[in-house]
Amino acid sequence: MARDSEESAGSPAAGVVHSLAQRHETLATVESLTGGLLAASIVEIAGVSGIYQGGLVVYATELKATLAGVPDDLLAERGPVDPDVAAALAEGGRRRCGADWGLATTGVAGPEPQDGKPVGLVYVAVAGPNGGEVRELDLDGGRDHVRSAAVVAALRLLAERIHAADEAVRDGLEAHDAARR
């Protein structure tokens, strides 16, 4: 992740905003450890108002349930830093904000471990029209680096999922065209 420390979130955010605008789709964010940093990187991009619905900052564990709709039993059993919690955050934000895509972050930024989870353990998740994906990150560095690297990783994950959805549409059109010949 050395490259991430030198790269701002602006470039991945611009790519995501542009792609979603072309697709006429919308985005919502749900953030824990990034505390609004993900949303801020997205709203810096000109033209974002056409795609960004809004976001939730759910730093407190109980707000993950009450605002983002993460099941209470999941949080009680596994805690807030968990891949299934990340997936639930992304899907919850997508539903609560009425967006096509949901993007979420949860993890331990430091300086101390949390609930037995090490500093730098981060989960980023995306939920979209065709399902979702969670990525586990093991980030080195201080609190600021962990948070900014999580933002870049989340945006990259979303960009990959949008690209995969575009390819699936292209493949479907090509198959349809071939069948018509």
Short mmCIF file of C-alpha atoms in Angstrom, two decimals:
data_model
loop_
_atom_site.label_atom_id
_atom_site.label_comp_id
_atom_site.label_asym_id
_atom_site.label_seq_id
_atom_site.Cartn_x
_atom_site.Cartn_y
_atom_site.Cartn_z
CA MET A 1 0.00 0.00 0.00
CA ALA A 2 3.00 2.31 -0.26
CA ARG A 3 1.58 3.87 -3.38
CA ASP A 4 -1.66 4.76 -1.58
CA SER A 5 0.20 6.88 0.92
CA GLU A 6 1.40 9.13 -1.87
CA GLU A 7 -1.86 9.25 -3.81
CA SER A 8 -4.80 11.44 -2.91
CA ALA A 9 -8.37 10.25 -3.13
CA GLY A 10 -9.13 12.88 -5.79
CA SER A 11 -8.25 10.77 -8.81
CA PRO A 12 -10.20 7.64 -7.78
CA ALA A 13 -13.10 9.82 -6.63
CA ALA A 14 -13.20 11.66 -9.96
CA GLY A 15 -13.23 8.37 -11.85
CA VAL A 16 -16.10 7.02 -9.76
CA VAL A 17 -18.14 10.22 -10.06
CA HIS A 18 -17.61 10.30 -13.85
CA SER A 19 -18.51 6.61 -14.26
CA LEU A 20 -21.67 6.89 -12.18
CA ALA A 21 -22.73 10.04 -14.05
CA GLN A 22 -22.34 8.20 -17.36
CA ARG A 23 -24.43 5.32 -16.01
CA HIS A 24 -27.07 7.67 -14.50
CA GLU A 25 -26.61 5.95 -11.13
CA THR A 26 -26.31 7.25 -7.59
CA LEU A 27 -24.05 6.67 -4.60
CA ALA A 28 -24.35 6.78 -0.82
CA THR A 29 -21.59 6.35 1.77
CA VAL A 30 -21.54 4.92 5.28
CA GLU A 31 -18.41 5.60 7.30
CA SER A 32 -17.03 4.55 10.61
CA LEU A 33 -13.25 4.92 10.91
CA THR A 34 -13.04 7.46 8.06
CA GLY A 35 -15.50 9.76 9.83
CA GLY A 36 -16.65 11.69 6.75
CA LEU A 37 -13.35 11.65 4.88
CA LEU A 38 -14.80 9.41 2.15
CA ALA A 39 -17.79 11.70 1.62
CA ALA A 40 -15.52 14.75 1.61
CA SER A 41 -13.29 13.22 -1.09
CA ILE A 42 -16.34 12.52 -3.24
CA VAL A 43 -17.99 15.93 -2.87
CA GLU A 44 -14.76 17.68 -3.89
CA ILE A 45 -15.42 16.56 -7.46
CA ALA A 46 -17.27 18.97 -9.75
CA GLY A 47 -20.60 17.58 -10.93
CA VAL A 48 -21.04 15.28 -7.95
CA SER A 49 -24.51 16.59 -7.13
CA GLY A 50 -25.90 14.50 -9.98
CA ILE A 51 -24.77 11.23 -8.41
CA TYR A 52 -24.16 11.63 -4.67
CA GLN A 53 -27.25 11.06 -2.53
CA GLY A 54 -25.52 11.56 0.83
CA GLY A 55 -23.95 9.60 3.59
CA LEU A 56 -23.95 8.49 7.17
CA VAL A 57 -21.13 8.78 9.67
CA VAL A 58 -21.80 6.05 12.21
CA TYR A 59 -18.79 6.18 14.49
CA ALA A 60 -20.63 4.83 17.53
CA THR A 61 -21.47 1.14 17.32
CA GLU A 62 -25.14 1.66 18.24
CA LEU A 63 -25.58 4.08 15.33
CA LYS A 64 -24.46 1.36 12.94
CA ALA A 65 -27.67 -0.43 13.91
CA THR A 66 -30.08 2.49 14.32
CA LEU A 67 -29.02 4.58 11.33
CA ALA A 68 -27.42 2.12 8.89
CA GLY A 69 -29.58 -0.89 9.68
CA VAL A 70 -26.83 -3.31 10.70
CA PRO A 71 -28.48 -6.15 12.66
CA ASP A 72 -28.00 -5.75 16.43
CA ASP A 73 -27.17 -9.45 16.82
CA LEU A 74 -24.38 -9.21 14.22
CA LEU A 75 -22.84 -6.27 16.05
CA ALA A 76 -23.18 -8.00 19.42
CA GLU A 77 -21.63 -11.22 18.16
CA ARG A 78 -18.77 -9.84 16.07
CA GLY A 79 -18.29 -6.19 16.90
CA PRO A 80 -18.10 -3.27 14.49
CA VAL A 81 -14.88 -4.31 12.73
CA ASP A 82 -16.03 -7.28 10.70
CA PRO A 83 -16.53 -8.09 7.00
CA ASP A 84 -20.23 -8.86 7.40
CA VAL A 85 -20.74 -5.60 9.28
CA ALA A 86 -18.99 -3.75 6.44
CA ALA A 87 -21.31 -5.42 3.90
CA ALA A 88 -24.35 -4.54 6.01
CA LEU A 89 -23.19 -0.93 6.29
CA ALA A 90 -22.86 -0.62 2.50
CA GLU A 91 -26.26 -2.19 1.86
CA GLY A 92 -27.87 -0.22 4.68
CA GLY A 93 -26.56 3.08 3.32
CA ARG A 94 -27.69 2.16 -0.16
CA ARG A 95 -31.22 1.47 1.08
CA ARG A 96 -31.48 4.34 3.59
CA CYS A 97 -30.28 6.91 1.07
CA GLY A 98 -32.15 5.48 -1.93
CA ALA A 99 -28.96 5.03 -3.96
CA ASP A 100 -27.92 2.53 -6.62
CA TRP A 101 -24.57 1.97 -4.89
CA GLY A 102 -23.49 1.99 -1.25
CA LEU A 103 -19.88 2.32 -0.14
CA ALA A 104 -18.76 1.68 3.45
CA THR A 105 -15.68 1.73 5.69
CA THR A 106 -15.09 0.20 9.10
CA GLY A 107 -11.89 -0.65 10.93
CA VAL A 108 -9.30 0.35 13.48
CA ALA A 109 -7.38 3.55 12.72
CA GLY A 110 -5.49 3.60 15.99
CA PRO A 111 -3.55 4.55 17.91
CA GLU A 112 -4.72 1.57 20.02
CA PRO A 113 -6.25 -1.79 19.06
CA GLN A 114 -10.04 -2.02 19.45
CA ASP A 115 -11.89 -5.06 20.84
CA GLY A 116 -8.88 -7.27 20.14
CA LYS A 117 -8.62 -6.05 16.53
CA PRO A 118 -5.24 -4.64 15.47
CA VAL A 119 -4.58 -1.12 14.29
CA GLY A 120 -4.73 -1.07 10.49
CA LEU A 121 -7.38 -3.79 10.12
CA VAL A 122 -9.94 -2.21 7.81
CA TYR A 123 -12.88 -3.47 5.80
CA VAL A 124 -14.22 -1.57 2.82
CA ALA A 125 -17.45 -2.70 1.20
CA VAL A 126 -19.59 -1.91 -1.79
CA ALA A 127 -23.22 -2.84 -2.41
CA GLY A 128 -24.66 -2.36 -5.85
CA PRO A 129 -27.42 -3.36 -8.22
CA ASN A 130 -25.80 -6.77 -8.77
CA GLY A 131 -24.61 -7.59 -5.26
CA GLY A 132 -21.67 -6.53 -3.21
CA GLU A 133 -18.10 -7.15 -2.23
CA VAL A 134 -15.99 -6.68 0.88
CA ARG A 135 -12.24 -6.21 0.91
CA GLU A 136 -10.03 -6.69 3.98
CA LEU A 137 -7.05 -4.37 4.31
CA ASP A 138 -4.04 -4.66 6.57
CA LEU A 139 -2.67 -1.11 6.59
CA ASP A 140 0.55 0.12 8.15
CA GLY A 141 1.25 3.62 9.36
CA GLY A 142 -0.34 6.13 11.63
CA ARG A 143 -3.96 7.04 12.11
CA ASP A 144 -4.08 9.60 9.27
CA HIS A 145 -2.49 7.18 6.81
CA VAL A 146 -4.86 4.34 7.74
CA ARG A 147 -7.88 6.58 7.26
CA SER A 148 -6.74 8.07 3.93
CA ALA A 149 -5.64 4.68 2.57
CA ALA A 150 -9.05 3.26 3.50
CA VAL A 151 -10.74 6.01 1.47
CA VAL A 152 -8.60 5.28 -1.60
CA ALA A 153 -9.17 1.52 -1.24
CA ALA A 154 -12.95 1.99 -0.95
CA LEU A 155 -13.06 4.17 -4.06
CA ARG A 156 -10.94 1.68 -5.98
CA LEU A 157 -13.23 -1.18 -4.96
CA LEU A 158 -16.25 0.77 -6.17
CA ALA A 159 -14.48 1.60 -9.45
CA GLU A 160 -13.72 -2.10 -9.98
CA ARG A 161 -17.34 -3.09 -9.34
CA ILE A 162 -18.64 -0.42 -11.73
CA HIS A 163 -16.16 -1.60 -14.37
CA ALA A 164 -17.25 -5.23 -13.85
CA ALA A 165 -20.91 -4.20 -14.22
CA ASP A 166 -20.05 -2.34 -17.45
CA GLU A 167 -18.25 -5.41 -18.80
CA ALA A 168 -21.18 -7.66 -17.92
CA VAL A 169 -23.50 -5.36 -19.88
CA ARG A 170 -21.09 -5.32 -22.85
CA ASP A 171 -20.75 -9.10 -22.76
CA GLY A 172 -24.52 -9.45 -22.64
CA LEU A 173 -24.96 -7.13 -25.61
CA GLU A 174 -22.29 -8.99 -27.59
CA ALA A 175 -23.96 -12.33 -26.83
CA HIS A 176 -27.32 -10.89 -27.85
CA ASP A 177 -25.87 -9.52 -31.10
CA ALA A 178 -24.19 -12.86 -31.87
CA ALA A 179 -27.45 -14.72 -31.27
CA ARG A 180 -29.27 -12.41 -33.68
CA ARG A 181 -26.81 -13.11 -36.51
#
